[in-house]
Short mmCIF file of C-alpha atoms in Angstrom, two decimals:
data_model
loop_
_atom_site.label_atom_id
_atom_site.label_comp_id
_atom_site.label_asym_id
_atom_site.label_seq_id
_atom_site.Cartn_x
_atom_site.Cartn_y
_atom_site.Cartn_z
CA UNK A 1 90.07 88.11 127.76
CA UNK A 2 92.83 89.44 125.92
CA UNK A 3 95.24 87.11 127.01
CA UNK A 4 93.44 84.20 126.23
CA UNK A 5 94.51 83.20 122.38
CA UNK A 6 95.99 80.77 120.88
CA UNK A 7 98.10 80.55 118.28
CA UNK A 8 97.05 78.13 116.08
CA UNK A 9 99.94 78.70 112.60
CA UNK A 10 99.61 80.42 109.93
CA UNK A 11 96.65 80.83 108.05
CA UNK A 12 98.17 82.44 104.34
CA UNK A 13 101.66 83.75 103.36
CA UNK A 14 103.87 84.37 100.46
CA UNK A 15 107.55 83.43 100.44
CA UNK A 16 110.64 85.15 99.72
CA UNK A 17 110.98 84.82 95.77
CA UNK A 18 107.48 86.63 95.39
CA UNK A 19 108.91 89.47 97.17
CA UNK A 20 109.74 92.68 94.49
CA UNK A 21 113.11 93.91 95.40
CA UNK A 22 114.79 96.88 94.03
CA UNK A 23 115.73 98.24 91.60
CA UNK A 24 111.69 98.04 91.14
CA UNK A 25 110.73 98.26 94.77
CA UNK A 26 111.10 102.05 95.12
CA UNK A 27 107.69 102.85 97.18
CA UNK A 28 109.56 103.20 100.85
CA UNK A 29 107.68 100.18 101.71
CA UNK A 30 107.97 96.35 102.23
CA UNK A 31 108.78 94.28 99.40
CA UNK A 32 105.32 92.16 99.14
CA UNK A 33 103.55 89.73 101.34
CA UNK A 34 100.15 89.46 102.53
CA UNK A 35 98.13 91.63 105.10
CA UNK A 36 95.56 93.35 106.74
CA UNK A 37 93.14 90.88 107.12
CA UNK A 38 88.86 91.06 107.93
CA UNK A 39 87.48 87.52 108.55
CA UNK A 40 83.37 86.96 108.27
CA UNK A 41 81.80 83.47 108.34
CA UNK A 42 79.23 82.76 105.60
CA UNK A 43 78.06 79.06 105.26
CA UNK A 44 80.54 76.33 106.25
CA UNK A 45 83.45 78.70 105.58
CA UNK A 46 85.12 81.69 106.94
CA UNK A 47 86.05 84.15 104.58
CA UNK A 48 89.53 86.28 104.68
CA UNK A 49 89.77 89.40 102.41
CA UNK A 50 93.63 90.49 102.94
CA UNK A 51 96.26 92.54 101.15
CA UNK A 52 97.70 91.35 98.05
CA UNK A 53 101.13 92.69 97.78
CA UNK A 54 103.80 90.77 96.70
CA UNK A 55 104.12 89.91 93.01
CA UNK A 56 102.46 87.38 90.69
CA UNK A 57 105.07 84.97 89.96
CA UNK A 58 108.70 84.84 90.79
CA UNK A 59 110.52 88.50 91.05
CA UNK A 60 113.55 88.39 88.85
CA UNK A 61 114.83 92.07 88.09
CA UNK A 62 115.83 90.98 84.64
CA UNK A 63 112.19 89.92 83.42
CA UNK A 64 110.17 92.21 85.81
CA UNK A 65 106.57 93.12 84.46
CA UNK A 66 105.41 96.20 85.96
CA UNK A 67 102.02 95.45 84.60
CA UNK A 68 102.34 91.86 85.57
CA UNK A 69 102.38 92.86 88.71
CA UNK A 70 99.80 95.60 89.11
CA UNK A 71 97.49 92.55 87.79
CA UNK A 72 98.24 90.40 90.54
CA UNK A 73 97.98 92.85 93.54
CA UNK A 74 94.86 94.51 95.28
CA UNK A 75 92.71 92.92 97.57
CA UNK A 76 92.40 89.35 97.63
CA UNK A 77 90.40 86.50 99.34
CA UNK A 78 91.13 82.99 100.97
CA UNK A 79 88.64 80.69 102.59
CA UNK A 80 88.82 77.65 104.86
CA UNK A 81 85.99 75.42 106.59
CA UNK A 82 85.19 76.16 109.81
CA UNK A 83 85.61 72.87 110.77
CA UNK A 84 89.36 72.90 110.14
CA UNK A 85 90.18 76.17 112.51
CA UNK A 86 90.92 73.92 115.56
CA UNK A 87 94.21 72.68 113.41
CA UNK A 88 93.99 75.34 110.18
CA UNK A 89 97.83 75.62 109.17
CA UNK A 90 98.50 74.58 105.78
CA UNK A 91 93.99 74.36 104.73
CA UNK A 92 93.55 77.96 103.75
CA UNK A 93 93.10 78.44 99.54
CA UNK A 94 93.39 81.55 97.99
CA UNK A 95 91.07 82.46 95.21
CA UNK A 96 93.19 81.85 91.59
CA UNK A 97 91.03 83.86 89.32
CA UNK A 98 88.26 80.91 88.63
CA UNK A 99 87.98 79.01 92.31
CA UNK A 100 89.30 78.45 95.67
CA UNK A 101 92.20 76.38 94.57
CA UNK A 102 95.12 77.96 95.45
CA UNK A 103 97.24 76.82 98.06
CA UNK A 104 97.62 79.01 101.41
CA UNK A 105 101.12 80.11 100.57
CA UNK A 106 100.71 80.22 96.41
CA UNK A 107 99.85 82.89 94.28
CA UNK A 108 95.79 84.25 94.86
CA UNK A 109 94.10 86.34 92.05
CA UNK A 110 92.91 89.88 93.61
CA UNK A 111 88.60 90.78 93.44
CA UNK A 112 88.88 91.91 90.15
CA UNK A 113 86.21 95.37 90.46
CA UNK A 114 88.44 96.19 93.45
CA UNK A 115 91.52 97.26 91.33
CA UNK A 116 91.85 100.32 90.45
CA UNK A 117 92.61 100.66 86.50
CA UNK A 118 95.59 101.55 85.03
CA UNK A 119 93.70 104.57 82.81
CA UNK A 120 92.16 105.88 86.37
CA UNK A 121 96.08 105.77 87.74
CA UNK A 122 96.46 102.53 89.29
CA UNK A 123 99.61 100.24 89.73
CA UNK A 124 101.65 98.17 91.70
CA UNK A 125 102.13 98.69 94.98
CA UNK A 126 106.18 98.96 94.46
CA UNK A 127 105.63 102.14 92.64
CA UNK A 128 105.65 105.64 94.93
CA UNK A 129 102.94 106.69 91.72
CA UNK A 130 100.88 103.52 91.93
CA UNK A 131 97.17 103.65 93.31
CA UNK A 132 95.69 100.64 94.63
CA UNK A 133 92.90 99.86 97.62
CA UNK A 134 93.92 97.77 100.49
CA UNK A 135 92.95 97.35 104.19
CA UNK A 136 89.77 95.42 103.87
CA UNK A 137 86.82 95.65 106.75
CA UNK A 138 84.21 93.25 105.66
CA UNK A 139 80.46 93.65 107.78
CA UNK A 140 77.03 91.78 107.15
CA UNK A 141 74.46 94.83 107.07
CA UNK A 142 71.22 93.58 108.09
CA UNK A 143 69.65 96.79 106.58
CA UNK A 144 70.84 96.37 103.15
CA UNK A 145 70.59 92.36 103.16
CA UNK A 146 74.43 93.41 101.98
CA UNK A 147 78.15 92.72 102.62
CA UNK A 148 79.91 95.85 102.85
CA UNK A 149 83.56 96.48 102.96
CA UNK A 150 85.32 99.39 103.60
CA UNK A 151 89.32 100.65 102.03
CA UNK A 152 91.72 102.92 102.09
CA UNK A 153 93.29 103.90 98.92
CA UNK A 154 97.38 104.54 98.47
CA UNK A 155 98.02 107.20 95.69
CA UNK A 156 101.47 107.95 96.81
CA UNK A 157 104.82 106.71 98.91
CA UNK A 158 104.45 105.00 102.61
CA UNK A 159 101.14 104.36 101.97
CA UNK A 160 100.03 108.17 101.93
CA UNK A 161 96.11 108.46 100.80
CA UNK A 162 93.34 110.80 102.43
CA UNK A 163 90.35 108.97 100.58
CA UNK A 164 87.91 105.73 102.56
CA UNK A 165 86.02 104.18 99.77
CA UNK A 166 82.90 101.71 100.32
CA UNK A 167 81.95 98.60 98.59
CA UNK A 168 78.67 96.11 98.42
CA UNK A 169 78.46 92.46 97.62
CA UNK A 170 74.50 91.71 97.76
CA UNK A 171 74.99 87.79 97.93
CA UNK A 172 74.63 86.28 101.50
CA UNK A 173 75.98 83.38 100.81
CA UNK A 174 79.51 83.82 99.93
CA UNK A 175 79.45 80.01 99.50
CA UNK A 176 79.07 80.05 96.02
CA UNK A 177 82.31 80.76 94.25
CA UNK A 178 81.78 83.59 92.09
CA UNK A 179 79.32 85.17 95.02
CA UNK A 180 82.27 86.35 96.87
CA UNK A 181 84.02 88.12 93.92
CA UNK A 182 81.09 90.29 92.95
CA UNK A 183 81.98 93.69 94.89
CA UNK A 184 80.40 96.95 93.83
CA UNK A 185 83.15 99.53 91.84
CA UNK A 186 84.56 101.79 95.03
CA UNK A 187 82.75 104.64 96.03
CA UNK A 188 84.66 107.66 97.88
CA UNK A 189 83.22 107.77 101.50
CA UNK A 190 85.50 110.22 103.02
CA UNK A 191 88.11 112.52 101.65
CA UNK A 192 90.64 114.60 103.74
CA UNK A 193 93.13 115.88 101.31
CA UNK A 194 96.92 116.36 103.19
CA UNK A 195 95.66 113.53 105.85
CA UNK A 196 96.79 110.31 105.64
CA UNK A 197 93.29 107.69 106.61
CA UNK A 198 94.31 104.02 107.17
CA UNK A 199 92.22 100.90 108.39
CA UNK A 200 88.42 102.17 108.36
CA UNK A 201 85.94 99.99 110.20
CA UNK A 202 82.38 100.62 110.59
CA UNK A 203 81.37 99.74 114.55
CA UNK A 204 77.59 99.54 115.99
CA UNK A 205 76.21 102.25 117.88
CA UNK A 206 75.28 102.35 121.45
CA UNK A 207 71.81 102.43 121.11
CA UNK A 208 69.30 100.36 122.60
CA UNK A 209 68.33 98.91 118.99
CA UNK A 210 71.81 97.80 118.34
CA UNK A 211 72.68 96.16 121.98
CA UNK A 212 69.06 94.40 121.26
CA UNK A 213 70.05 93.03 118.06
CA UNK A 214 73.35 91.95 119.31
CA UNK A 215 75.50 93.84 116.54
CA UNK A 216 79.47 93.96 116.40
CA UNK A 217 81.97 95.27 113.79
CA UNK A 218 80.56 91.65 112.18
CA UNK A 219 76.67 92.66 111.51
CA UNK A 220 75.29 95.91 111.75
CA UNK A 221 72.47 97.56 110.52
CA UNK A 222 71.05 101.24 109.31
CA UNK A 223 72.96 103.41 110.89
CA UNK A 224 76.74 102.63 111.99
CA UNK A 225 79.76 104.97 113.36
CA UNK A 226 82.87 105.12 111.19
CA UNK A 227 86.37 104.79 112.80
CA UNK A 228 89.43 105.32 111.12
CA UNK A 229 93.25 106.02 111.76
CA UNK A 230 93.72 109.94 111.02
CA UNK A 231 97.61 111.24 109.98
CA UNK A 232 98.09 115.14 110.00
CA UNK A 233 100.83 117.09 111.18
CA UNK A 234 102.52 114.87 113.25
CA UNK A 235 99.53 113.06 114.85
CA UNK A 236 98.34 109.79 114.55
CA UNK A 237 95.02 109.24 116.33
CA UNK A 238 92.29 106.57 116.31
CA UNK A 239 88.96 108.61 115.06
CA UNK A 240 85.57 108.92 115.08
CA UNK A 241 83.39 111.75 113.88
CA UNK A 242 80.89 110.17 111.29
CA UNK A 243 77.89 107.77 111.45
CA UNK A 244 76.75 106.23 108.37
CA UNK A 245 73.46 106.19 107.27
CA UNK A 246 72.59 103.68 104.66
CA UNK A 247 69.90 104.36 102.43
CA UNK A 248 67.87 101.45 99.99
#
Protein backbone atom coordinates (compact mmCIF):
# COMPACT_ATOMS: atom_id res chain seq x y z
CA UNK A 1 0.00 0.00 0.00
CA UNK A 2 0.89 3.41 0.61
CA UNK A 3 3.63 2.77 2.74
CA UNK A 4 5.33 0.53 0.62
CA UNK A 5 7.88 2.83 -1.65
CA UNK A 6 11.05 3.14 -2.07
CA UNK A 7 13.10 5.74 -2.63
CA UNK A 8 15.23 5.06 -5.24
CA UNK A 9 17.30 9.06 -5.85
CA UNK A 10 16.59 11.45 -7.85
CA UNK A 11 15.37 11.13 -11.15
CA UNK A 12 16.01 15.12 -12.71
CA UNK A 13 17.00 18.42 -10.98
CA UNK A 14 18.52 21.73 -11.60
CA UNK A 15 21.12 23.27 -9.30
CA UNK A 16 21.50 26.42 -7.59
CA UNK A 17 23.18 28.76 -10.35
CA UNK A 18 20.09 28.07 -12.72
CA UNK A 19 17.95 29.46 -10.12
CA UNK A 20 16.62 33.36 -11.18
CA UNK A 21 17.03 35.43 -8.14
CA UNK A 22 15.90 38.91 -7.70
CA UNK A 23 16.03 41.66 -8.73
CA UNK A 24 14.32 39.54 -11.76
CA UNK A 25 12.52 36.98 -9.66
CA UNK A 26 9.53 39.18 -8.72
CA UNK A 27 6.54 36.51 -9.33
CA UNK A 28 6.03 35.58 -5.34
CA UNK A 29 7.26 32.27 -6.30
CA UNK A 30 10.34 29.92 -6.17
CA UNK A 31 13.31 30.85 -7.99
CA UNK A 32 13.36 27.83 -10.71
CA UNK A 33 13.75 24.12 -10.53
CA UNK A 34 11.89 21.35 -11.92
CA UNK A 35 8.33 19.96 -11.09
CA UNK A 36 5.14 18.54 -11.36
CA UNK A 37 5.80 15.53 -12.97
CA UNK A 38 3.27 12.75 -15.17
CA UNK A 39 5.24 9.56 -16.04
CA UNK A 40 3.73 7.09 -19.02
CA UNK A 41 5.74 4.14 -20.42
CA UNK A 42 5.89 3.91 -24.23
CA UNK A 43 8.40 1.32 -25.69
CA UNK A 44 11.53 0.54 -23.64
CA UNK A 45 11.28 3.95 -21.94
CA UNK A 46 9.27 5.81 -19.48
CA UNK A 47 8.50 9.15 -20.32
CA UNK A 48 8.49 12.28 -17.70
CA UNK A 49 6.80 15.56 -18.86
CA UNK A 50 7.67 18.05 -15.79
CA UNK A 51 7.91 21.77 -15.14
CA UNK A 52 10.56 23.73 -16.64
CA UNK A 53 11.27 26.58 -14.42
CA UNK A 54 14.49 27.62 -13.69
CA UNK A 55 16.52 29.48 -16.31
CA UNK A 56 18.47 28.46 -19.43
CA UNK A 57 21.94 28.96 -18.54
CA UNK A 58 23.60 30.43 -15.55
CA UNK A 59 21.46 33.42 -13.72
CA UNK A 60 23.76 36.36 -13.37
CA UNK A 61 21.67 39.66 -12.65
CA UNK A 62 24.14 41.63 -14.68
CA UNK A 63 23.56 39.69 -18.11
CA UNK A 64 19.95 38.47 -17.40
CA UNK A 65 17.84 37.77 -20.67
CA UNK A 66 14.30 38.01 -19.96
CA UNK A 67 13.65 36.48 -23.29
CA UNK A 68 16.40 34.01 -22.78
CA UNK A 69 14.62 32.75 -20.30
CA UNK A 70 10.99 32.65 -21.39
CA UNK A 71 12.72 30.36 -24.25
CA UNK A 72 13.97 27.92 -21.98
CA UNK A 73 10.91 27.42 -19.63
CA UNK A 74 7.46 25.59 -20.20
CA UNK A 75 6.95 22.11 -20.10
CA UNK A 76 9.66 19.84 -20.69
CA UNK A 77 10.43 16.06 -21.07
CA UNK A 78 13.10 13.47 -19.79
CA UNK A 79 13.21 9.78 -20.51
CA UNK A 80 15.03 6.78 -19.06
CA UNK A 81 14.87 2.88 -19.90
CA UNK A 82 12.87 0.96 -17.95
CA UNK A 83 15.43 -1.28 -17.36
CA UNK A 84 17.48 1.22 -15.34
CA UNK A 85 14.50 2.17 -12.65
CA UNK A 86 15.73 -0.52 -10.17
CA UNK A 87 19.04 1.88 -9.75
CA UNK A 88 17.81 5.21 -11.97
CA UNK A 89 19.81 8.12 -10.16
CA UNK A 90 22.06 9.90 -12.35
CA UNK A 91 20.31 7.86 -16.13
CA UNK A 92 17.50 10.28 -16.73
CA UNK A 93 18.21 12.79 -20.09
CA UNK A 94 16.34 15.67 -20.68
CA UNK A 95 15.32 16.54 -24.17
CA UNK A 96 18.01 19.51 -25.53
CA UNK A 97 16.03 20.81 -28.41
CA UNK A 98 17.24 17.95 -31.09
CA UNK A 99 17.48 14.52 -28.77
CA UNK A 100 17.52 12.95 -25.47
CA UNK A 101 21.00 14.03 -24.61
CA UNK A 102 20.90 16.07 -21.85
CA UNK A 103 22.05 15.06 -18.65
CA UNK A 104 19.42 14.55 -15.65
CA UNK A 105 20.55 17.66 -13.84
CA UNK A 106 21.56 19.95 -17.19
CA UNK A 107 19.65 22.26 -19.02
CA UNK A 108 16.34 20.43 -21.10
CA UNK A 109 14.70 22.35 -24.06
CA UNK A 110 10.75 22.81 -23.26
CA UNK A 111 7.92 21.00 -26.13
CA UNK A 112 8.19 23.76 -28.25
CA UNK A 113 3.97 24.08 -29.37
CA UNK A 114 3.48 24.04 -25.59
CA UNK A 115 4.82 27.64 -25.00
CA UNK A 116 2.79 30.12 -25.08
CA UNK A 117 4.14 33.08 -27.47
CA UNK A 118 5.37 36.13 -26.49
CA UNK A 119 2.70 38.13 -29.03
CA UNK A 120 -0.25 35.92 -27.25
CA UNK A 121 1.36 37.25 -23.66
CA UNK A 122 3.67 34.68 -22.64
CA UNK A 123 6.96 34.86 -20.51
CA UNK A 124 9.03 33.65 -17.94
CA UNK A 125 7.81 32.27 -15.13
CA UNK A 126 9.78 35.01 -12.81
CA UNK A 127 7.51 37.62 -14.15
CA UNK A 128 3.98 38.30 -12.03
CA UNK A 129 2.79 39.29 -16.07
CA UNK A 130 4.26 36.17 -17.64
CA UNK A 131 1.87 33.35 -19.05
CA UNK A 132 3.13 29.99 -19.40
CA UNK A 133 1.43 26.20 -19.12
CA UNK A 134 2.72 23.87 -16.56
CA UNK A 135 1.41 20.90 -14.50
CA UNK A 136 1.48 18.18 -17.06
CA UNK A 137 -1.08 14.95 -16.85
CA UNK A 138 -0.11 12.74 -19.66
CA UNK A 139 -2.97 9.62 -20.51
CA UNK A 140 -2.97 6.98 -23.46
CA UNK A 141 -6.69 7.35 -24.86
CA UNK A 142 -7.63 4.19 -26.38
CA UNK A 143 -10.52 6.06 -28.17
CA UNK A 144 -8.51 8.52 -29.97
CA UNK A 145 -5.40 6.05 -30.60
CA UNK A 146 -3.95 9.52 -28.82
CA UNK A 147 -1.75 10.83 -25.98
CA UNK A 148 -3.46 13.50 -24.28
CA UNK A 149 -2.19 15.84 -21.72
CA UNK A 150 -3.86 18.14 -19.73
CA UNK A 151 -2.38 22.04 -18.11
CA UNK A 152 -3.04 24.67 -16.22
CA UNK A 153 -2.04 27.99 -17.42
CA UNK A 154 -0.38 30.93 -14.98
CA UNK A 155 -1.33 34.47 -16.30
CA UNK A 156 -0.56 36.18 -13.11
CA UNK A 157 1.45 36.10 -9.49
CA UNK A 158 1.47 32.72 -7.18
CA UNK A 159 0.54 30.87 -9.92
CA UNK A 160 -3.07 32.47 -10.23
CA UNK A 161 -4.91 31.10 -13.62
CA UNK A 162 -8.70 29.93 -13.96
CA UNK A 163 -8.13 28.29 -17.53
CA UNK A 164 -7.35 23.87 -18.05
CA UNK A 165 -6.17 23.57 -21.55
CA UNK A 166 -5.91 20.06 -23.49
CA UNK A 167 -3.33 18.75 -25.77
CA UNK A 168 -2.90 15.57 -28.36
CA UNK A 169 0.20 13.81 -29.51
CA UNK A 170 -1.23 11.07 -32.11
CA UNK A 171 2.13 8.98 -32.12
CA UNK A 172 2.05 5.79 -29.89
CA UNK A 173 5.28 5.28 -29.86
CA UNK A 174 6.96 8.03 -28.13
CA UNK A 175 10.14 6.06 -28.94
CA UNK A 176 11.02 7.92 -31.77
CA UNK A 177 12.62 11.19 -30.86
CA UNK A 178 10.75 13.82 -32.48
CA UNK A 179 7.33 11.61 -31.74
CA UNK A 180 7.27 12.86 -28.29
CA UNK A 181 7.64 16.61 -29.11
CA UNK A 182 4.73 16.80 -31.50
CA UNK A 183 1.82 18.11 -29.08
CA UNK A 184 -1.27 19.74 -30.52
CA UNK A 185 -1.35 23.95 -29.87
CA UNK A 186 -3.48 24.17 -26.32
CA UNK A 187 -7.00 24.20 -26.42
CA UNK A 188 -9.07 25.93 -23.43
CA UNK A 189 -11.01 23.05 -21.69
CA UNK A 190 -12.33 24.85 -18.76
CA UNK A 191 -12.45 28.45 -17.78
CA UNK A 192 -13.52 29.84 -14.32
CA UNK A 193 -12.55 33.43 -14.34
CA UNK A 194 -11.63 34.71 -10.38
CA UNK A 195 -10.82 30.80 -9.57
CA UNK A 196 -7.58 29.69 -9.37
CA UNK A 197 -7.53 25.64 -11.26
CA UNK A 198 -4.24 23.75 -10.61
CA UNK A 199 -3.14 20.06 -11.45
CA UNK A 200 -6.06 18.67 -13.82
CA UNK A 201 -6.12 14.93 -14.35
CA UNK A 202 -8.52 13.06 -16.33
CA UNK A 203 -9.56 9.64 -14.17
CA UNK A 204 -11.75 6.56 -15.61
CA UNK A 205 -15.22 6.23 -14.80
CA UNK A 206 -16.88 3.66 -12.75
CA UNK A 207 -18.58 1.95 -15.28
CA UNK A 208 -18.62 -1.54 -16.07
CA UNK A 209 -16.80 -0.79 -19.57
CA UNK A 210 -13.96 0.91 -17.88
CA UNK A 211 -13.35 -1.71 -14.81
CA UNK A 212 -13.52 -4.33 -17.93
CA UNK A 213 -10.91 -2.68 -19.82
CA UNK A 214 -8.78 -2.18 -16.84
CA UNK A 215 -8.36 1.76 -17.26
CA UNK A 216 -6.43 4.13 -14.73
CA UNK A 217 -5.42 7.85 -14.87
CA UNK A 218 -2.69 5.91 -17.42
CA UNK A 219 -5.23 4.71 -20.36
CA UNK A 220 -8.63 5.67 -20.71
CA UNK A 221 -10.98 5.76 -23.29
CA UNK A 222 -14.28 7.81 -24.69
CA UNK A 223 -15.58 9.20 -22.00
CA UNK A 224 -13.40 10.23 -18.78
CA UNK A 225 -14.21 12.47 -15.50
CA UNK A 226 -12.10 15.59 -15.04
CA UNK A 227 -10.59 16.41 -11.58
CA UNK A 228 -8.96 19.43 -10.73
CA UNK A 229 -7.82 21.61 -7.66
CA UNK A 230 -10.52 24.58 -7.44
CA UNK A 231 -9.30 28.13 -5.50
CA UNK A 232 -12.21 30.64 -4.70
CA UNK A 233 -12.79 32.61 -1.78
CA UNK A 234 -10.80 31.05 0.61
CA UNK A 235 -11.34 27.38 -0.39
CA UNK A 236 -9.20 25.00 -1.79
CA UNK A 237 -10.98 21.76 -2.72
CA UNK A 238 -10.17 18.69 -4.85
CA UNK A 239 -13.09 18.74 -7.74
CA UNK A 240 -15.04 17.00 -9.92
CA UNK A 241 -18.03 18.13 -11.92
CA UNK A 242 -17.19 17.34 -15.67
CA UNK A 243 -16.81 14.17 -17.81
CA UNK A 244 -15.16 14.46 -21.03
CA UNK A 245 -16.42 13.23 -24.03
CA UNK A 246 -14.02 12.84 -26.84
CA UNK A 247 -15.20 13.04 -30.18
CA UNK A 248 -13.09 11.66 -33.68
Amino acid sequence: GGRSWTNKGIFIEDHQPRMILKPHNTSNTFAGGVGDPSAVASGKYLYLFYGEYGYPGIYDSASYNVDLERSGQCISVARILLSDLDNPAGKAKRWNGKSFNAPFDSIGAPIHSLQIPKSAGGGPASSPKGKFHWGPSVSWNTYLNAWVMLMAKVEGPSWQGGTIYISYNKNADLGNEKNSQEWSTPELLVNRPGHILWYPSLQPLNSAKDIANKNTCLKLGQKARLFFKDMHNDKAEYLSEYIVEFKK
